[in-house]
PDB file of C-alpha atoms in Angstrom:
ATOM      1  CA  UNK A 202     136.569 -25.179  44.094  1.00 65.00           C
ATOM      2  CA  UNK A 203     133.551 -26.100  42.014  1.00 71.00           C
ATOM      3  CA  UNK A 204     133.569 -24.438  38.618  1.00 84.00           C
ATOM      4  CA  UNK A 205     129.890 -25.146  38.057  1.00 87.00           C
ATOM      5  CA  UNK A 206     128.821 -24.237  41.597  1.00 86.00           C
ATOM      6  CA  UNK A 207     130.409 -20.778  41.386  1.00 88.00           C
ATOM      7  CA  UNK A 208     128.077 -19.725  38.554  1.00 91.00           C
ATOM      8  CA  UNK A 209     124.696 -18.393  39.569  1.00 91.00           C
ATOM      9  CA  UNK A 210     121.515 -19.572  37.862  1.00 92.00           C
ATOM     10  CA  UNK A 211     119.763 -16.740  35.992  1.00 92.00           C
ATOM     11  CA  UNK A 212     115.971 -16.598  36.260  1.00 93.00           C
ATOM     12  CA  UNK A 213     114.392 -15.583  32.932  1.00 92.00           C
ATOM     13  CA  UNK A 214     111.327 -13.322  32.854  1.00 91.00           C
ATOM     14  CA  UNK A 215     108.179 -15.159  33.882  1.00 91.00           C
ATOM     15  CA  UNK A 216     110.066 -17.466  36.256  1.00 92.00           C
ATOM     16  CA  UNK A 217     110.098 -16.990  40.027  1.00 92.00           C
ATOM     17  CA  UNK A 218     111.941 -18.883  42.739  1.00 92.00           C
ATOM     18  CA  UNK A 219     111.226 -19.048  46.470  1.00 93.00           C
ATOM     19  CA  UNK A 220     113.424 -20.599  49.139  1.00 93.00           C
ATOM     20  CA  UNK A 221     112.143 -21.944  52.466  1.00 92.00           C
ATOM     21  CA  UNK A 222     114.865 -23.616  54.498  1.00 89.00           C
ATOM     22  CA  UNK A 223     116.645 -26.078  52.201  1.00 91.00           C
ATOM     23  CA  UNK A 224     113.757 -26.325  49.717  1.00 94.00           C
ATOM     24  CA  UNK A 225     113.594 -24.217  46.550  1.00 94.00           C
ATOM     25  CA  UNK A 226     110.431 -23.963  44.459  1.00 94.00           C
ATOM     26  CA  UNK A 227     110.571 -22.669  40.877  1.00 94.00           C
ATOM     27  CA  UNK A 228     107.395 -21.506  39.089  1.00 94.00           C
ATOM     28  CA  UNK A 229     107.250 -20.835  35.366  1.00 92.00           C
ATOM     29  CA  UNK A 230     104.978 -20.934  32.346  1.00 93.00           C
ATOM     30  CA  UNK A 231     105.034 -24.760  32.094  1.00 92.00           C
ATOM     31  CA  UNK A 232     104.470 -25.541  35.781  1.00 92.00           C
ATOM     32  CA  UNK A 233     106.066 -25.744  39.208  1.00 93.00           C
ATOM     33  CA  UNK A 234     109.051 -27.845  40.307  1.00 93.00           C
ATOM     34  CA  UNK A 235     110.902 -28.097  43.621  1.00 93.00           C
ATOM     35  CA  UNK A 236     114.223 -29.393  44.897  1.00 93.00           C
ATOM     36  CA  UNK A 237     115.360 -30.084  48.454  1.00 94.00           C
ATOM     37  CA  UNK A 238     119.071 -29.492  49.023  1.00 92.00           C
ATOM     38  CA  UNK A 239     121.201 -31.121  51.704  1.00 91.00           C
ATOM     39  CA  UNK A 240     122.263 -29.216  54.821  1.00 92.00           C
ATOM     40  CA  UNK A 241     125.796 -28.876  53.422  1.00 91.00           C
ATOM     41  CA  UNK A 242     124.883 -25.990  51.098  1.00 92.00           C
ATOM     42  CA  UNK A 243     122.940 -22.725  51.307  1.00 93.00           C
ATOM     43  CA  UNK A 244     120.679 -21.335  48.578  1.00 92.00           C
ATOM     44  CA  UNK A 245     120.159 -17.596  48.076  1.00 92.00           C
ATOM     45  CA  UNK A 246     117.759 -15.891  45.637  1.00 92.00           C
ATOM     46  CA  UNK A 247     118.629 -12.264  44.785  1.00 89.00           C
ATOM     47  CA  UNK A 248     118.399  -9.987  41.703  1.00 88.00           C
ATOM     48  CA  UNK A 249     116.725 -12.636  39.504  1.00 90.00           C
ATOM     49  CA  UNK A 250     119.569 -15.052  40.235  1.00 92.00           C
ATOM     50  CA  UNK A 251     119.915 -18.142  42.380  1.00 92.00           C
ATOM     51  CA  UNK A 252     123.319 -18.725  43.920  1.00 92.00           C
ATOM     52  CA  UNK A 253     124.530 -21.805  45.771  1.00 92.00           C
ATOM     53  CA  UNK A 254     127.305 -21.761  48.381  1.00 92.00           C
ATOM     54  CA  UNK A 255     128.854 -24.559  50.464  1.00 92.00           C
ATOM     55  CA  UNK A 256     128.508 -24.122  54.244  1.00 92.00           C
ATOM     56  CA  UNK A 257     131.846 -25.781  55.012  1.00 91.00           C
ATOM     57  CA  UNK A 258     135.023 -26.960  53.322  1.00 90.00           C
ATOM     58  CA  UNK A 259     134.197 -30.661  53.750  1.00 91.00           C
ATOM     59  CA  UNK A 260     134.380 -33.055  50.828  1.00 92.00           C
ATOM     60  CA  UNK A 261     130.635 -33.754  50.967  1.00 92.00           C
ATOM     61  CA  UNK A 262     129.797 -30.030  50.865  1.00 91.00           C
ATOM     62  CA  UNK A 263     131.984 -29.566  47.800  1.00 89.00           C
ATOM     63  CA  UNK A 264     130.345 -32.576  46.112  1.00 90.00           C
ATOM     64  CA  UNK A 265     126.847 -31.275  46.789  1.00 92.00           C
ATOM     65  CA  UNK A 266     127.696 -27.726  45.661  1.00 92.00           C
ATOM     66  CA  UNK A 267     127.949 -28.321  41.903  1.00 91.00           C
ATOM     67  CA  UNK A 268     125.260 -31.012  41.871  1.00 93.00           C
ATOM     68  CA  UNK A 269     122.750 -28.756  43.627  1.00 93.00           C
ATOM     69  CA  UNK A 270     123.440 -25.893  41.243  1.00 93.00           C
ATOM     70  CA  UNK A 271     122.879 -28.211  38.258  1.00 94.00           C
ATOM     71  CA  UNK A 272     119.607 -29.506  39.752  1.00 94.00           C
ATOM     72  CA  UNK A 273     118.375 -25.910  40.199  1.00 94.00           C
ATOM     73  CA  UNK A 274     119.383 -25.120  36.597  1.00 94.00           C
ATOM     74  CA  UNK A 275     117.343 -28.164  35.474  1.00 95.00           C
ATOM     75  CA  UNK A 276     114.318 -26.825  37.377  1.00 94.00           C
ATOM     76  CA  UNK A 277     114.582 -23.471  35.583  1.00 94.00           C
ATOM     77  CA  UNK A 278     115.061 -25.125  32.175  1.00 94.00           C
ATOM     78  CA  UNK A 279     112.145 -27.472  32.829  1.00 94.00           C
ATOM     79  CA  UNK A 280     109.594 -24.768  33.681  1.00 94.00           C
ATOM     80  CA  UNK A 281     110.641 -22.618  30.688  1.00 94.00           C
ATOM     81  CA  UNK A 282     111.461 -25.037  27.827  1.00 93.00           C
ATOM     82  CA  UNK A 283     110.875 -28.561  29.129  1.00 93.00           C
ATOM     83  CA  UNK A 284     112.889 -31.676  28.307  1.00 95.00           C
ATOM     84  CA  UNK A 285     112.582 -34.124  25.415  1.00 96.00           C
ATOM     85  CA  UNK A 286     113.999 -37.562  24.597  1.00 96.00           C
ATOM     86  CA  UNK A 287     113.580 -39.148  21.179  1.00 96.00           C
ATOM     87  CA  UNK A 288     113.605 -42.914  20.687  1.00 96.00           C
ATOM     88  CA  UNK A 289     113.773 -44.855  17.415  1.00 95.00           C
ATOM     89  CA  UNK A 290     112.559 -48.395  16.805  1.00 95.00           C
ATOM     90  CA  UNK A 291     114.475 -50.590  14.317  1.00 93.00           C
ATOM     91  CA  UNK A 292     113.383 -54.050  13.237  1.00 90.00           C
ATOM     92  CA  UNK A 293     110.930 -55.809  10.947  1.00 92.00           C
ATOM     93  CA  UNK A 294     107.444 -55.627  12.476  1.00 91.00           C
ATOM     94  CA  UNK A 295     108.575 -53.488  15.417  1.00 94.00           C
ATOM     95  CA  UNK A 296     106.235 -50.525  15.965  1.00 94.00           C
ATOM     96  CA  UNK A 297     104.642 -48.280  18.572  1.00 94.00           C
ATOM     97  CA  UNK A 298     101.363 -46.434  18.891  1.00 94.00           C
ATOM     98  CA  UNK A 299      99.602 -44.406  21.571  1.00 93.00           C
ATOM     99  CA  UNK A 300      96.122 -45.362  22.751  1.00 93.00           C
ATOM    100  CA  UNK A 301      94.898 -42.961  25.412  1.00 91.00           C
ATOM    101  CA  UNK A 302      97.470 -43.001  28.228  1.00 93.00           C
ATOM    102  CA  UNK A 303      99.019 -46.308  27.117  1.00 94.00           C
ATOM    103  CA  UNK A 304     101.923 -46.842  24.735  1.00 94.00           C
ATOM    104  CA  UNK A 305     101.434 -50.093  22.801  1.00 95.00           C
ATOM    105  CA  UNK A 306     104.698 -51.660  21.605  1.00 93.00           C
ATOM    106  CA  UNK A 307     105.046 -54.540  19.139  1.00 93.00           C
ATOM    107  CA  UNK A 308     108.605 -55.748  19.641  1.00 91.00           C
ATOM    108  CA  UNK A 309     108.700 -59.291  18.309  1.00 90.00           C
ATOM    109  CA  UNK A 310     107.611 -60.773  21.619  1.00 90.00           C
ATOM    110  CA  UNK A 311     104.775 -63.293  21.907  1.00 93.00           C
ATOM    111  CA  UNK A 312     102.581 -60.506  23.291  1.00 93.00           C
ATOM    112  CA  UNK A 313     102.101 -56.772  22.830  1.00 93.00           C
ATOM    113  CA  UNK A 314     103.711 -54.595  25.513  1.00 93.00           C
ATOM    114  CA  UNK A 315     101.399 -52.041  27.156  1.00 95.00           C
ATOM    115  CA  UNK A 316     103.409 -49.246  28.820  1.00 93.00           C
ATOM    116  CA  UNK A 317     101.428 -46.933  31.124  1.00 94.00           C
ATOM    117  CA  UNK A 318     102.681 -43.339  30.829  1.00 94.00           C
ATOM    118  CA  UNK A 319     103.103 -41.676  34.272  1.00 94.00           C
ATOM    119  CA  UNK A 320     101.511 -38.336  35.144  1.00 91.00           C
ATOM    120  CA  UNK A 321     103.528 -35.278  34.112  1.00 90.00           C
ATOM    121  CA  UNK A 322     104.933 -36.968  30.986  1.00 94.00           C
ATOM    122  CA  UNK A 323     103.578 -36.804  27.446  1.00 95.00           C
ATOM    123  CA  UNK A 324     104.494 -39.545  24.991  1.00 95.00           C
ATOM    124  CA  UNK A 325     103.742 -39.146  21.297  1.00 95.00           C
ATOM    125  CA  UNK A 326     104.424 -41.311  18.255  1.00 94.00           C
ATOM    126  CA  UNK A 327     104.825 -39.121  15.120  1.00 94.00           C
ATOM    127  CA  UNK A 328     105.656 -42.257  13.109  1.00 92.00           C
ATOM    128  CA  UNK A 329     105.127 -45.847  14.162  1.00 92.00           C
ATOM    129  CA  UNK A 330     108.923 -46.227  14.521  1.00 93.00           C
ATOM    130  CA  UNK A 331     109.517 -43.042  16.513  1.00 95.00           C
ATOM    131  CA  UNK A 332     108.667 -42.212  20.149  1.00 95.00           C
ATOM    132  CA  UNK A 333     108.895 -38.718  21.727  1.00 96.00           C
ATOM    133  CA  UNK A 334     108.982 -38.471  25.537  1.00 96.00           C
ATOM    134  CA  UNK A 335     108.436 -34.913  26.841  1.00 95.00           C
ATOM    135  CA  UNK A 336     107.966 -33.287  30.244  1.00 95.00           C
ATOM    136  CA  UNK A 337     109.231 -30.644  32.640  1.00 94.00           C
ATOM    137  CA  UNK A 338     111.102 -32.959  35.055  1.00 93.00           C
ATOM    138  CA  UNK A 339     114.501 -33.955  33.620  1.00 94.00           C
ATOM    139  CA  UNK A 340     114.894 -37.023  35.819  1.00 94.00           C
ATOM    140  CA  UNK A 341     111.390 -38.346  35.086  1.00 95.00           C
ATOM    141  CA  UNK A 342     111.734 -37.853  31.309  1.00 95.00           C
ATOM    142  CA  UNK A 343     115.029 -39.760  31.279  1.00 95.00           C
ATOM    143  CA  UNK A 344     113.659 -42.545  33.483  1.00 96.00           C
ATOM    144  CA  UNK A 345     110.548 -43.071  31.333  1.00 95.00           C
ATOM    145  CA  UNK A 346     112.682 -43.155  28.162  1.00 95.00           C
ATOM    146  CA  UNK A 347     115.024 -45.687  29.797  1.00 96.00           C
ATOM    147  CA  UNK A 348     112.068 -47.840  30.909  1.00 95.00           C
ATOM    148  CA  UNK A 349     110.686 -47.900  27.348  1.00 95.00           C
ATOM    149  CA  UNK A 350     114.137 -48.738  25.922  1.00 94.00           C
ATOM    150  CA  UNK A 351     114.530 -51.551  28.466  1.00 94.00           C
ATOM    151  CA  UNK A 352     111.847 -53.631  26.725  1.00 94.00           C
ATOM    152  CA  UNK A 353     114.103 -54.299  23.717  1.00 93.00           C
ATOM    153  CA  UNK A 354     117.626 -52.890  23.833  1.00 93.00           C
ATOM    154  CA  UNK A 355     119.398 -52.638  20.463  1.00 93.00           C
ATOM    155  CA  UNK A 356     121.421 -55.716  19.625  1.00 92.00           C
ATOM    156  CA  UNK A 357     124.889 -55.443  18.011  1.00 93.00           C
ATOM    157  CA  UNK A 358     124.418 -57.713  14.968  1.00 93.00           C
ATOM    158  CA  UNK A 359     121.460 -56.222  13.084  1.00 90.00           C
ATOM    159  CA  UNK A 360     120.782 -53.169  15.283  1.00 88.00           C
ATOM    160  CA  UNK A 361     117.214 -54.270  16.035  1.00 93.00           C
ATOM    161  CA  UNK A 362     115.547 -52.769  19.096  1.00 94.00           C
ATOM    162  CA  UNK A 363     114.730 -49.420  20.695  1.00 95.00           C
ATOM    163  CA  UNK A 364     117.536 -46.857  20.746  1.00 94.00           C
ATOM    164  CA  UNK A 365     117.941 -43.169  21.520  1.00 95.00           C
ATOM    165  CA  UNK A 366     117.976 -40.998  18.395  1.00 93.00           C
ATOM    166  CA  UNK A 367     121.591 -39.868  18.854  1.00 91.00           C
ATOM    167  CA  UNK A 368     122.873 -43.225  20.172  1.00 90.00           C
ATOM    168  CA  UNK A 369     125.578 -45.090  18.265  1.00 93.00           C
ATOM    169  CA  UNK A 370     125.226 -48.868  18.197  1.00 91.00           C
ATOM    170  CA  UNK A 371     128.566 -50.669  17.982  1.00 92.00           C
ATOM    171  CA  UNK A 372     128.021 -53.268  15.259  1.00 92.00           C
ATOM    172  CA  UNK A 373     129.632 -56.708  15.200  1.00 92.00           C
ATOM    173  CA  UNK A 374     130.289 -59.007  12.257  1.00 89.00           C
ATOM    174  CA  UNK A 375     128.297 -62.219  12.124  1.00 85.00           C
ATOM    175  CA  UNK A 376     129.743 -65.725  11.857  1.00 85.00           C
ATOM    176  CA  UNK A 377     132.628 -66.184   9.439  1.00 84.00           C
ATOM    177  CA  UNK A 378     132.672 -69.198   7.113  1.00 78.00           C
TER     178      UNK A 378
END
């Protein structure tokens, strides 16, 4: 039995959910998100709660049960609070700045990197060594942050590169004499 799937998702005030077939749409103060579940589970909205149940005892239905409940919880969290990823830039001369809808990154390459920010995501740079990626879609926020980090991953010797704020970089010793 799924421990996560058994719990129902509470809908806070100001958030509404509608189900049509296998598709659930959640509306809240920050916007509207939807999720399409597989045919292995059923979604029910009642008493300001969304509950997810498997339709059979198959392995696939049990796998989809907890995952679908978590995806619905992410929809509710996204339309109420939103999601945020913080990135830090370490290295001499490494910096970032926003210009319109483009993030300009100086990362020690022979050219400046211009990263186009997709719709639905806001990227800000409070300092020139800090990047904030915010939005209502959990998957999109994480993907944009990963795409930015991909340009210069942190290296283990000096720690130079783009890293998540809470990420630990395993450091190595340099050459021994």
